[in-house]
PDB file of C-alpha atoms and ligand atoms in Angstrom:
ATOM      1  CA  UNK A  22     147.549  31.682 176.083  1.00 93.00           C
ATOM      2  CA  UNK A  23     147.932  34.173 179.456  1.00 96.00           C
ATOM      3  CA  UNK A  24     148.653  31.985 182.333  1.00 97.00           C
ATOM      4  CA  UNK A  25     148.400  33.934 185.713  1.00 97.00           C
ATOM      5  CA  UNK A  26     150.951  31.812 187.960  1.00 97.00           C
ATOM      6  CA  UNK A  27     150.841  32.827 192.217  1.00 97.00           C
ATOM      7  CA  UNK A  28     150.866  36.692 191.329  1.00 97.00           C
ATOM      8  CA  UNK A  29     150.796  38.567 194.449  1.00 97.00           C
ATOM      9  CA  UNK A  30     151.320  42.541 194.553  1.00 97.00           C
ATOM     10  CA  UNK A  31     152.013  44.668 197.451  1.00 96.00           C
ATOM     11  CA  UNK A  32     152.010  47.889 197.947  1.00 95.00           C
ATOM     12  CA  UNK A  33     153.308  50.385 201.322  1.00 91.00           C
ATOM     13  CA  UNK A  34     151.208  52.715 202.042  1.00 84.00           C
ATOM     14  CA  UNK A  35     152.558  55.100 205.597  1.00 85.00           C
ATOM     15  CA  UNK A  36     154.410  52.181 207.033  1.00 87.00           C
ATOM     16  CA  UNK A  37     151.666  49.608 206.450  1.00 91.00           C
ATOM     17  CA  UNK A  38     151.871  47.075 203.881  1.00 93.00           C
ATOM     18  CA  UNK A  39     148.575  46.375 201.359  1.00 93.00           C
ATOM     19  CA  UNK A  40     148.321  43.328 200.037  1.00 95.00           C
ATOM     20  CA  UNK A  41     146.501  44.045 196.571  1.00 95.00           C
ATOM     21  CA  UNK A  42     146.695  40.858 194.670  1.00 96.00           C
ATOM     22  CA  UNK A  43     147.049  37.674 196.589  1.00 96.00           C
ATOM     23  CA  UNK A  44     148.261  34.226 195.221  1.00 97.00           C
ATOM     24  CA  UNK A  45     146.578  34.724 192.086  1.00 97.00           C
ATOM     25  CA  UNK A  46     146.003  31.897 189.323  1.00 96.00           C
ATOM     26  CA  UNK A  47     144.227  31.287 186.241  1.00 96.00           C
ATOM     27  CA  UNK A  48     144.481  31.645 182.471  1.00 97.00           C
ATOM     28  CA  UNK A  49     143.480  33.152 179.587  1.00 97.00           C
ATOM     29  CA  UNK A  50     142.562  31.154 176.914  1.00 96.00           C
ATOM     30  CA  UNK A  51     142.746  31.582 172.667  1.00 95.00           C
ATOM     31  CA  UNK A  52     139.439  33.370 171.162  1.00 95.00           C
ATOM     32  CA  UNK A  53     138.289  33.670 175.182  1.00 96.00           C
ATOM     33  CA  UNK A  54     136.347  36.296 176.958  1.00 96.00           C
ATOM     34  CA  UNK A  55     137.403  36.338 180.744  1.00 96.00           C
ATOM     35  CA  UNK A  56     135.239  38.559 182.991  1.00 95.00           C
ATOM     36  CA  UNK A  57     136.871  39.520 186.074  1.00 95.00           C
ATOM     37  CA  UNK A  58     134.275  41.389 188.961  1.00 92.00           C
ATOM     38  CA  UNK A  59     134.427  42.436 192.625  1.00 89.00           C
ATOM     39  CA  UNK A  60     133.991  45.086 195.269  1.00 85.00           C
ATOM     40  CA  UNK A  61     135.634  48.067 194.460  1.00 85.00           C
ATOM     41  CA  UNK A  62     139.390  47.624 195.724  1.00 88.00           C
ATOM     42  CA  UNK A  63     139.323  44.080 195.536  1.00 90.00           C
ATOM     43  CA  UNK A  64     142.311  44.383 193.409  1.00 93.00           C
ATOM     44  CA  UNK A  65     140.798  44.148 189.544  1.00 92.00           C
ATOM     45  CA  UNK A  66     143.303  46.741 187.985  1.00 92.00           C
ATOM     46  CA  UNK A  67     146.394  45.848 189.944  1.00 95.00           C
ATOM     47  CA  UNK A  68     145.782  42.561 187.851  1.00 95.00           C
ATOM     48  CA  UNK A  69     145.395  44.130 184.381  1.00 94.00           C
ATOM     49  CA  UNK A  70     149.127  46.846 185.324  1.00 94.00           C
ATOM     50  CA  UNK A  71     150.855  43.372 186.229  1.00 96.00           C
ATOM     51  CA  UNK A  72     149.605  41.758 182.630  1.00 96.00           C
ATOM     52  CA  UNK A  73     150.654  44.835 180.946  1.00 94.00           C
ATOM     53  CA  UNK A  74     153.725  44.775 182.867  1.00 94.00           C
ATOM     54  CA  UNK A  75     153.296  47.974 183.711  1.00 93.00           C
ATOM     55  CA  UNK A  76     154.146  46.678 187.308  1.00 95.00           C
ATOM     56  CA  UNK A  77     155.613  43.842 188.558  1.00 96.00           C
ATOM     57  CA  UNK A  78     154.618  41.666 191.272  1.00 97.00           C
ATOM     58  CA  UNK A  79     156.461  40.735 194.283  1.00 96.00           C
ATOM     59  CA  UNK A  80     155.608  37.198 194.079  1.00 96.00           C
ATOM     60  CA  UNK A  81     154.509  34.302 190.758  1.00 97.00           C
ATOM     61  CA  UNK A  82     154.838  35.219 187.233  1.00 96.00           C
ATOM     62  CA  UNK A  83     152.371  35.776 184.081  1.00 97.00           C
ATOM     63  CA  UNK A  84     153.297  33.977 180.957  1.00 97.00           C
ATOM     64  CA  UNK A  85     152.081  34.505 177.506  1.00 96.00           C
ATOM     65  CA  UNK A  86     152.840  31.451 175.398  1.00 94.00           C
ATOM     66  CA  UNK A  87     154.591  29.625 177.910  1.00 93.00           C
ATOM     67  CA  UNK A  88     156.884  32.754 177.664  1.00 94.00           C
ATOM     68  CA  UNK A  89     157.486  34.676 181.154  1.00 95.00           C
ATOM     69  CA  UNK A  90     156.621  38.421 180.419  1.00 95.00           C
ATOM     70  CA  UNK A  91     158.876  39.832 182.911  1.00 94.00           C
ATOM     71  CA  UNK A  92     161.444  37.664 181.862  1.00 92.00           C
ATOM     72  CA  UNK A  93     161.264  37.628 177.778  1.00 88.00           C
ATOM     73  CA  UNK A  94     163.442  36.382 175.268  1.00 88.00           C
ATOM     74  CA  UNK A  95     164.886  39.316 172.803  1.00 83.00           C
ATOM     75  CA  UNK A  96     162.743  38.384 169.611  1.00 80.00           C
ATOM     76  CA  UNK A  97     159.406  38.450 171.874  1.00 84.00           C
ATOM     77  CA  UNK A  98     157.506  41.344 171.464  1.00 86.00           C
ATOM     78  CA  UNK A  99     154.729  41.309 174.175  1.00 90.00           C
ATOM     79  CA  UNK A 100     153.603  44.009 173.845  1.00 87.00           C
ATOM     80  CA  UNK A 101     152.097  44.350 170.385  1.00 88.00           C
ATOM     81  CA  UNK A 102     150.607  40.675 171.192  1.00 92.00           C
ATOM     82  CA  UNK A 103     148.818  41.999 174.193  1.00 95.00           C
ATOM     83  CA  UNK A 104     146.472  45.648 173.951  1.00 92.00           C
ATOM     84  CA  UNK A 105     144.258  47.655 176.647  1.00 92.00           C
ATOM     85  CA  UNK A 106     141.428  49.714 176.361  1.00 90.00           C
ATOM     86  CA  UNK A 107     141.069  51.955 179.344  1.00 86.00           C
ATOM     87  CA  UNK A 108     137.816  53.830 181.314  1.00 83.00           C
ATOM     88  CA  UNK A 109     138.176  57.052 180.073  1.00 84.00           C
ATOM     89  CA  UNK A 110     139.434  57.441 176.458  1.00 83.00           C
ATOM     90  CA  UNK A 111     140.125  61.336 176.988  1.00 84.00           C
ATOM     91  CA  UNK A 112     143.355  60.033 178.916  1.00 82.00           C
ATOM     92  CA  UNK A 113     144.898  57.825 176.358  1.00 83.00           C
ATOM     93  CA  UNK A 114     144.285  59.739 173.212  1.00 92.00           C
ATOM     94  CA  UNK A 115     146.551  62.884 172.644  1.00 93.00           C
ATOM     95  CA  UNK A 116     144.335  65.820 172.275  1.00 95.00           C
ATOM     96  CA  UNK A 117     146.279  67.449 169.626  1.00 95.00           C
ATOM     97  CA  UNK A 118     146.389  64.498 167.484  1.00 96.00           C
ATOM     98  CA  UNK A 119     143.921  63.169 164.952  1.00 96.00           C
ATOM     99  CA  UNK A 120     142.110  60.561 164.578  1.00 96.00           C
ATOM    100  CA  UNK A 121     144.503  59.332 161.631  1.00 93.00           C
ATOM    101  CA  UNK A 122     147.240  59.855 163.364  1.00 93.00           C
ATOM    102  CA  UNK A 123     146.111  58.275 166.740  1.00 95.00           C
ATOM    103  CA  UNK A 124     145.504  55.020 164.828  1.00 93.00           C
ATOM    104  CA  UNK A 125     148.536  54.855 163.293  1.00 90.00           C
ATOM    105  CA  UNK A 126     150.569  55.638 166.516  1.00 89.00           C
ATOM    106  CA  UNK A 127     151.465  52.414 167.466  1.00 87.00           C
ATOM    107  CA  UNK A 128     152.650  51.609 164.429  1.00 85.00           C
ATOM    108  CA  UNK A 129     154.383  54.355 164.002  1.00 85.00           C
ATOM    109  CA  UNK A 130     155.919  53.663 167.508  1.00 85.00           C
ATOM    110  CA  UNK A 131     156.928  49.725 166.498  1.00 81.00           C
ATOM    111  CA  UNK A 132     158.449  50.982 163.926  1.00 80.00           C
ATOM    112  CA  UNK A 133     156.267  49.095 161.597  1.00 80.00           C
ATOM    113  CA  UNK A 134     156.032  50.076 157.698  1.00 79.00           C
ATOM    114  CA  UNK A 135     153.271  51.384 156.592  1.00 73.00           C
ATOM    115  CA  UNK A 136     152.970  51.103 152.639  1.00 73.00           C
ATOM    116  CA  UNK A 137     149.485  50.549 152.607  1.00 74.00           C
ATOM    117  CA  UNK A 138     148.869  53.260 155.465  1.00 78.00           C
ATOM    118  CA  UNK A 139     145.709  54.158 153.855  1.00 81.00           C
ATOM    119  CA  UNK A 140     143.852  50.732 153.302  1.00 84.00           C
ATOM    120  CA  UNK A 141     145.174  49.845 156.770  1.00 86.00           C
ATOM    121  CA  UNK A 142     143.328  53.393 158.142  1.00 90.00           C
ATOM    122  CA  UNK A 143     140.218  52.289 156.301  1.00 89.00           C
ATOM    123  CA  UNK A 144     140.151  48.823 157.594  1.00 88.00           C
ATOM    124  CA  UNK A 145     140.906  49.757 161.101  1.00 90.00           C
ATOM    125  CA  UNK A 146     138.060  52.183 160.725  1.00 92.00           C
ATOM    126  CA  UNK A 147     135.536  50.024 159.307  1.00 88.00           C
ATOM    127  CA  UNK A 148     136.151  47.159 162.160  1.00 87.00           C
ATOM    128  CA  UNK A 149     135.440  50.027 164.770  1.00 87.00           C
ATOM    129  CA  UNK A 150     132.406  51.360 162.793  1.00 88.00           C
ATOM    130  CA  UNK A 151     134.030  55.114 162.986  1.00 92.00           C
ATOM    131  CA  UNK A 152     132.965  56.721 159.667  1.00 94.00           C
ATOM    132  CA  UNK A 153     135.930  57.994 157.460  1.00 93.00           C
ATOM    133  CA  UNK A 154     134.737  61.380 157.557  1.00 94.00           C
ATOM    134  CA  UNK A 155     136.248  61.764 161.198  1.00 95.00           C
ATOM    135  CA  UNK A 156     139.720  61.033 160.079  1.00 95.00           C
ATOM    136  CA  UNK A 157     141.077  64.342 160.329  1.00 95.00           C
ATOM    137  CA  UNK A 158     139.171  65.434 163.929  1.00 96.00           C
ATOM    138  CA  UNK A 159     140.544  65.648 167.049  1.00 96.00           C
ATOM    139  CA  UNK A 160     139.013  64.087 170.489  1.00 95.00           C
ATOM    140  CA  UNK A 161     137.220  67.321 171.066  1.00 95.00           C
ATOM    141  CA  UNK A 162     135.451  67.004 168.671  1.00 95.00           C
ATOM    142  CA  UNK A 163     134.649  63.415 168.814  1.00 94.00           C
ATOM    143  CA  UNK A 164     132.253  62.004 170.918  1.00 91.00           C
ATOM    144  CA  UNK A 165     132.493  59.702 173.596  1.00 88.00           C
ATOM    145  CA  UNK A 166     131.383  56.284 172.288  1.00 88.00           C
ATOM    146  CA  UNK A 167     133.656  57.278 169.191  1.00 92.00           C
ATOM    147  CA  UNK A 168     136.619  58.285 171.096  1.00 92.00           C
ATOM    148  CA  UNK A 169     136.333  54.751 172.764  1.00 89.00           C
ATOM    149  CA  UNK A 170     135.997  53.380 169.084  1.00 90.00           C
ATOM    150  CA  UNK A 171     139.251  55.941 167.909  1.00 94.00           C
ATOM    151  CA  UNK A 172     140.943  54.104 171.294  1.00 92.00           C
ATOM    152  CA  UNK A 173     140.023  50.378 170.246  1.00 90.00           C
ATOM    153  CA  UNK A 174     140.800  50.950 166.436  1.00 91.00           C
ATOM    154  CA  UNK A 175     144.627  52.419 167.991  1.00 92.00           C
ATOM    155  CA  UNK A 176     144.683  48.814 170.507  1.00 90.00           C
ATOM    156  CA  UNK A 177     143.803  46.767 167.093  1.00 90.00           C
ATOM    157  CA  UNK A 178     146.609  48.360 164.613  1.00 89.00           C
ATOM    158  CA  UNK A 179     149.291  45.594 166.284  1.00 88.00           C
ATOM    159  CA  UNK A 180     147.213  43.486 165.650  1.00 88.00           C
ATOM    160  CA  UNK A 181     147.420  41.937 169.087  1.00 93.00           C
ATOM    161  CA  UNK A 182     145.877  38.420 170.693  1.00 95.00           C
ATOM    162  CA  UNK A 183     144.128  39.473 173.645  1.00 96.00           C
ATOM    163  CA  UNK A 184     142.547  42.820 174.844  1.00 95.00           C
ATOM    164  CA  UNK A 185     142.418  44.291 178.151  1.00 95.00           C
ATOM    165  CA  UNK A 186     139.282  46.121 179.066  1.00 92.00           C
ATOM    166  CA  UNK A 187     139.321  48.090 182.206  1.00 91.00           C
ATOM    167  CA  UNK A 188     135.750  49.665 182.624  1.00 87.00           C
ATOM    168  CA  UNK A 189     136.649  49.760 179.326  1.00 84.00           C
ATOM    169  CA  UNK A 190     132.379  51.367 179.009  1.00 84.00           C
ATOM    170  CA  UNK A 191     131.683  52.727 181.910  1.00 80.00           C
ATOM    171  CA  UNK A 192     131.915  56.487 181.055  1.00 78.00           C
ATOM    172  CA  UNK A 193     129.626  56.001 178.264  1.00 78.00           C
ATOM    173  CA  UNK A 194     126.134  56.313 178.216  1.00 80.00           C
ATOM    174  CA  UNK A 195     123.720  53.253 177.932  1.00 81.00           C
ATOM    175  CA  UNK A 196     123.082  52.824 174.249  1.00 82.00           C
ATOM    176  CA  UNK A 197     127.166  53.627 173.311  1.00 81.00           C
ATOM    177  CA  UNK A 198     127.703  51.414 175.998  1.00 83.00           C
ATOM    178  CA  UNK A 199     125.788  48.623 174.285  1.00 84.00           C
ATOM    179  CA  UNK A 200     127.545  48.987 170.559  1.00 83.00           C
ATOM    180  CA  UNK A 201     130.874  48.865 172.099  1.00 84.00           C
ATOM    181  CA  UNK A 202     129.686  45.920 173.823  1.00 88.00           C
ATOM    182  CA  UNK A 203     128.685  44.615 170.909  1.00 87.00           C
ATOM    183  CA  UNK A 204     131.843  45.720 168.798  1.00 86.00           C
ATOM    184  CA  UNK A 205     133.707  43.497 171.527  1.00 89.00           C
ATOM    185  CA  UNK A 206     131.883  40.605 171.070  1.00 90.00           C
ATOM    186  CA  UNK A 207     132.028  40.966 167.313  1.00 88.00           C
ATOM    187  CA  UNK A 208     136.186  41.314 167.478  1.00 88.00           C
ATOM    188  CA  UNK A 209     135.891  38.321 169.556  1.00 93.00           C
ATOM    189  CA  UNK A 210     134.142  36.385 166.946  1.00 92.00           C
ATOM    190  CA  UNK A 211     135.074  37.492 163.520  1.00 89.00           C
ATOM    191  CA  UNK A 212     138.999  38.181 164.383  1.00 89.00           C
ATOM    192  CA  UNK A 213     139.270  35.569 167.639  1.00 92.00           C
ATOM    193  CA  UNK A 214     140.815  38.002 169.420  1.00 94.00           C
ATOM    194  CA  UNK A 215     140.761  36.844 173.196  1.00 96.00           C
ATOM    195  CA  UNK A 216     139.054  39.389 175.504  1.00 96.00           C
ATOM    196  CA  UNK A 217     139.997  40.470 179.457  1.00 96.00           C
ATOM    197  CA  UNK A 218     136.802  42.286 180.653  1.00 93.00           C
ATOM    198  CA  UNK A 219     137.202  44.290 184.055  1.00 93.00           C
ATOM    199  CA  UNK A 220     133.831  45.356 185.135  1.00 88.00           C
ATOM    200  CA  UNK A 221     131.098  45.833 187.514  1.00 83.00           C
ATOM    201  CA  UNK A 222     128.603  45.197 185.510  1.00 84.00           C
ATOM    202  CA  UNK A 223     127.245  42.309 185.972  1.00 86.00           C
ATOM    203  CA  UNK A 224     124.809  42.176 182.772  1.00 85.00           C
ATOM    204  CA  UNK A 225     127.558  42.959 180.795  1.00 87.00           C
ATOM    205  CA  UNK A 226     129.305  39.897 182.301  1.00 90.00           C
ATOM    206  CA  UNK A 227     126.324  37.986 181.804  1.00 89.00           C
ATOM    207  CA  UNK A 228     125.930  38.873 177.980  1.00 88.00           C
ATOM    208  CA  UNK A 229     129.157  38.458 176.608  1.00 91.00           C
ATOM    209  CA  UNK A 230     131.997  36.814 178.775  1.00 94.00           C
ATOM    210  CA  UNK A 231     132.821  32.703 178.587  1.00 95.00           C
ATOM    211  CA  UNK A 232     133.451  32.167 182.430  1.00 96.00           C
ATOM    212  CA  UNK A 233     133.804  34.714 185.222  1.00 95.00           C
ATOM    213  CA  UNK A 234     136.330  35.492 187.720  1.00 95.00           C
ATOM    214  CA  UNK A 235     135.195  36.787 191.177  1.00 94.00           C
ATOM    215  CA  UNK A 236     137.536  38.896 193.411  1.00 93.00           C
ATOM    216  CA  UNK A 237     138.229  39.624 196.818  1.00 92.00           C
ATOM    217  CA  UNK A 238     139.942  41.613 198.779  1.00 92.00           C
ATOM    218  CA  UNK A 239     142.811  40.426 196.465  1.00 95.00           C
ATOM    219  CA  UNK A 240     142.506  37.113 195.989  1.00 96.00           C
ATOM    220  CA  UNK A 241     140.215  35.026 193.579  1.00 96.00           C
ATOM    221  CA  UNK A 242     137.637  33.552 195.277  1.00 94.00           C
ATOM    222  CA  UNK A 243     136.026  31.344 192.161  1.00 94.00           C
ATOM    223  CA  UNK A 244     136.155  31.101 188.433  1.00 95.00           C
ATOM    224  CA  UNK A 245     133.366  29.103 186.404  1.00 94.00           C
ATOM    225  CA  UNK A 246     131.575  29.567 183.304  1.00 96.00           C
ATOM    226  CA  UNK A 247     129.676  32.759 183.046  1.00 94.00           C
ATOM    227  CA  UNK A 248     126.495  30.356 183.511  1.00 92.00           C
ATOM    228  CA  UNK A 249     127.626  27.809 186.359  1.00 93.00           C
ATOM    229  CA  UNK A 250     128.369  31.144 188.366  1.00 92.00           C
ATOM    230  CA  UNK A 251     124.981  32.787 188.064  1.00 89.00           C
ATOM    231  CA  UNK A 252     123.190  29.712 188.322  1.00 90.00           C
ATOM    232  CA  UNK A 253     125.328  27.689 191.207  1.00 89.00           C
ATOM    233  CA  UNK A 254     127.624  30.175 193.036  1.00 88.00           C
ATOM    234  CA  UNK A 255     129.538  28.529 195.727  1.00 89.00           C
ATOM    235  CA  UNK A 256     130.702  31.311 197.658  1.00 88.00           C
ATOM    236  CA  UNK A 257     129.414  33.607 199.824  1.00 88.00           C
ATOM    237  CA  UNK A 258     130.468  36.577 198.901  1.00 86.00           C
ATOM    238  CA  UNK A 259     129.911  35.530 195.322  1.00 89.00           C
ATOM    239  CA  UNK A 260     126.324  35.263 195.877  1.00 88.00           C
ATOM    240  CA  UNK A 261     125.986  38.797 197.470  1.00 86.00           C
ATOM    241  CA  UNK A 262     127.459  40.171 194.743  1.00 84.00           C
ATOM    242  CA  UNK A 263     125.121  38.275 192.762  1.00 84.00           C
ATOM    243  CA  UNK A 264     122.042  39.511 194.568  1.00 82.00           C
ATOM    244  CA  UNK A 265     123.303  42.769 194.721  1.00 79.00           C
ATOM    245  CA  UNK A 266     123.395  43.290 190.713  1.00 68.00           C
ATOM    246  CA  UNK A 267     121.545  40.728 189.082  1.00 46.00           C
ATOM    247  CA  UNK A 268     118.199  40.894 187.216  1.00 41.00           C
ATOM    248  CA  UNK A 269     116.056  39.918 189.217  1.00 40.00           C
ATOM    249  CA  UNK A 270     111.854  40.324 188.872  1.00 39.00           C
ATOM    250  CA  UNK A 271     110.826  44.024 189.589  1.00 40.00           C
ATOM    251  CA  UNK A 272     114.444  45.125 189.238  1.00 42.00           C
ATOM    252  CA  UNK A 273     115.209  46.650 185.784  1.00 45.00           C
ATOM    253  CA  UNK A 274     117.972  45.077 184.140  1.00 51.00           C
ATOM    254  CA  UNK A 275     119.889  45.895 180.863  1.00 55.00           C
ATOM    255  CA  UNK A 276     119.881  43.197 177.999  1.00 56.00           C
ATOM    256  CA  UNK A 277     122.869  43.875 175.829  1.00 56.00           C
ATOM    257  CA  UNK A 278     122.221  42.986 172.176  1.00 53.00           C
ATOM    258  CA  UNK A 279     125.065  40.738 171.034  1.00 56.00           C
ATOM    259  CA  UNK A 280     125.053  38.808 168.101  1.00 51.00           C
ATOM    260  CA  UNK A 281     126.698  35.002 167.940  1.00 49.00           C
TER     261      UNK A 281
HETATM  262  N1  ATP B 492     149.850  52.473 193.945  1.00 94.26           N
HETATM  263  C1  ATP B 492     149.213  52.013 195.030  1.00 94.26           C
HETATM  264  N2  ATP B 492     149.681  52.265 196.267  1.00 94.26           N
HETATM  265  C2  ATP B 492     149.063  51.781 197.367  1.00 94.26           C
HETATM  266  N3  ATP B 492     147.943  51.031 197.321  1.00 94.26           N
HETATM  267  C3  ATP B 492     147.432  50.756 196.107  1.00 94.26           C
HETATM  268  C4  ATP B 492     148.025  51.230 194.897  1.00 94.26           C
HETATM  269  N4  ATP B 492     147.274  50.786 193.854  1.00 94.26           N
HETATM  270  C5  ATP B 492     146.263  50.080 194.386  1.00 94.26           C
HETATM  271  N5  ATP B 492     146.358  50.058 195.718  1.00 94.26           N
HETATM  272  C6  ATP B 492     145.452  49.351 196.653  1.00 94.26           C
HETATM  273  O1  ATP B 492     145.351  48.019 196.199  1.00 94.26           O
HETATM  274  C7  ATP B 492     144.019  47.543 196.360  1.00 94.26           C
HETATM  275  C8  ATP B 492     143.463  47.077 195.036  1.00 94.26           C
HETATM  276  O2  ATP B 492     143.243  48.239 194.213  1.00 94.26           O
HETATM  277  P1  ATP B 492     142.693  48.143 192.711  1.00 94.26           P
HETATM  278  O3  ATP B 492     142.692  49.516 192.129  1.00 94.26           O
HETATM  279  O4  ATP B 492     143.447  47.094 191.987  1.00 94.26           O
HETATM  280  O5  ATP B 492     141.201  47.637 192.955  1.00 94.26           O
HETATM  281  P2  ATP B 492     139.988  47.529 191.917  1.00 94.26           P
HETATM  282  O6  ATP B 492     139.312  46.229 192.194  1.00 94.26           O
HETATM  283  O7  ATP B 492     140.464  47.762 190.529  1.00 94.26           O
HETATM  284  O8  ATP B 492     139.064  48.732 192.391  1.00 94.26           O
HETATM  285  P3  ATP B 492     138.032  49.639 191.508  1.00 94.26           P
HETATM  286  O9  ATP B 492     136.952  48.697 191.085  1.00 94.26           O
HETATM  287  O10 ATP B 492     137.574  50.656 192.502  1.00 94.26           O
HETATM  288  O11 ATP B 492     138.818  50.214 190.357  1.00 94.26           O
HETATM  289  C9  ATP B 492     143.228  48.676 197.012  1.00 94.26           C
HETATM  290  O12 ATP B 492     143.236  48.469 198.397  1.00 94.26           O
HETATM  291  C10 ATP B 492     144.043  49.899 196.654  1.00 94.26           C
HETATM  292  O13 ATP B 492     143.872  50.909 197.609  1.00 94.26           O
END
């Protein structure tokens, strides 16, 4: 579904040039969840701006559908297909808007009729688990595992094929941290939508992600199924960062409840 072709990004920085993303390839596939982890730096969100095209790289290409992104055909709307869920939800939901009207947003953006406005609302709602009795509150006075919710219900109203979730939990404490977990895993299942995960966490990538991506320092150093790489890493690096977060005996480690 995403194919990741050579991608490479630079950046200049005071005369010196960064290389941020290096000869990048792999894909995403339908009803998927990817996990991407690595050292801080190692160039994790450059990757998810050049899938939402919200750069471009200086080298390779990203397809969806066989169709170039940077390069797409009139008719081919990308960018309803294709949704990301961000950190901090504060900075991608308009404070003075309501909930209502941040779900509807997009659609009111795409131009997209909305007869049934108020089943859609409803169903948006209930796939987010965000009671109806918030519908006419603002962020302030949501809080913050339901302003991620508010933020994932807006990224679902195109009804798109793959999410991108940049530390898409880590502002959120560890039980709201769990059900939106959770919530992703159940999208994944029930609607098939195909998942991007961008985290450090590595029990979080353990619980819920098909096969894992590691990074560094721009390039990616191995893929494999989420269990071939905790059981049998091949790299180096790979298993540092392994020992470095993994459960190990005496080390407390999360368990994330998901259900399958
Ligand atoms: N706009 C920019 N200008 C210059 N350098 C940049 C820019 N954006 C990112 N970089 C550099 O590119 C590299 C990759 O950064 P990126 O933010 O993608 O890493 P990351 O793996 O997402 O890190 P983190 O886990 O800390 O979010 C870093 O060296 C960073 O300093």
């Amino acid at each position: 579904m995403l194919q990741v072709s050579q991608v490479s990004k630079l950046y200049k920085h005071r005369r010196k040039t960064i290389t941020a993303i290096n000869h990048i390839d792999f894909t995403v596939n339908k009803g998927e969840i990817i996990a991407l982890v690595g050292e801080s730096g190692s160039g994790k969100s450059t990757l998810a701006r050049l899938i939402m095209t919200l750069e471009k790289p200086n080298k390779g290409s990203i397809y969806f559908n066989e169709i170039n992104i940077f390069h797409p055909p009139k008719a081919f709307d990308y960018h309803r297909k294709v949704q990301m869920i961000f950190q901090n939800p504060d900075r991608s939901l308009n404070p003075r808007m309501t909930v209502e009207e941040l779900i509807f947003e997009p659609l009111v953006i795409n131009r997209i009729p909305l007869e049934s406005k108020r089943n859609k609302l409803l169903n948006l709602m209930e796939i987010v688990k965000l009671p109806i009795s918030l519908t006419k509150r603002h962020p302030s006075e949501l809080s913050g595992g339901q302003k991620q919710r508010v933020a994932i219900a807006r990224s679902l109203a195109l009804q798109p094929q793959l999410l991108v979730a940049d530390e898409a939990t880590s502002s959120l404490d560890a039980i709201t941290e769990n059900q939106i977990i959770h919530l992703l895993r159940s999208l994944n299942k029930e609607i098939g939508i195909s998942i991007l995960l961008i985290t450090h966490d590595l029990d979080i990538v353990r619980s819920i992600s098909d096969r894992v991506g590691v990074m560094q320092q721009g390039r990616l150093i191995e893929m494999k199924r989420t269990n071939n790489l905790f059981n049998d890493p091949k790299e180096a690096y790979t298993k540092e960062l392994l020992d470095a977060g993994i459960c190990v005996p005496f080390k407390r480690c999360r368990e994330f409840i998901v259900n399958d």
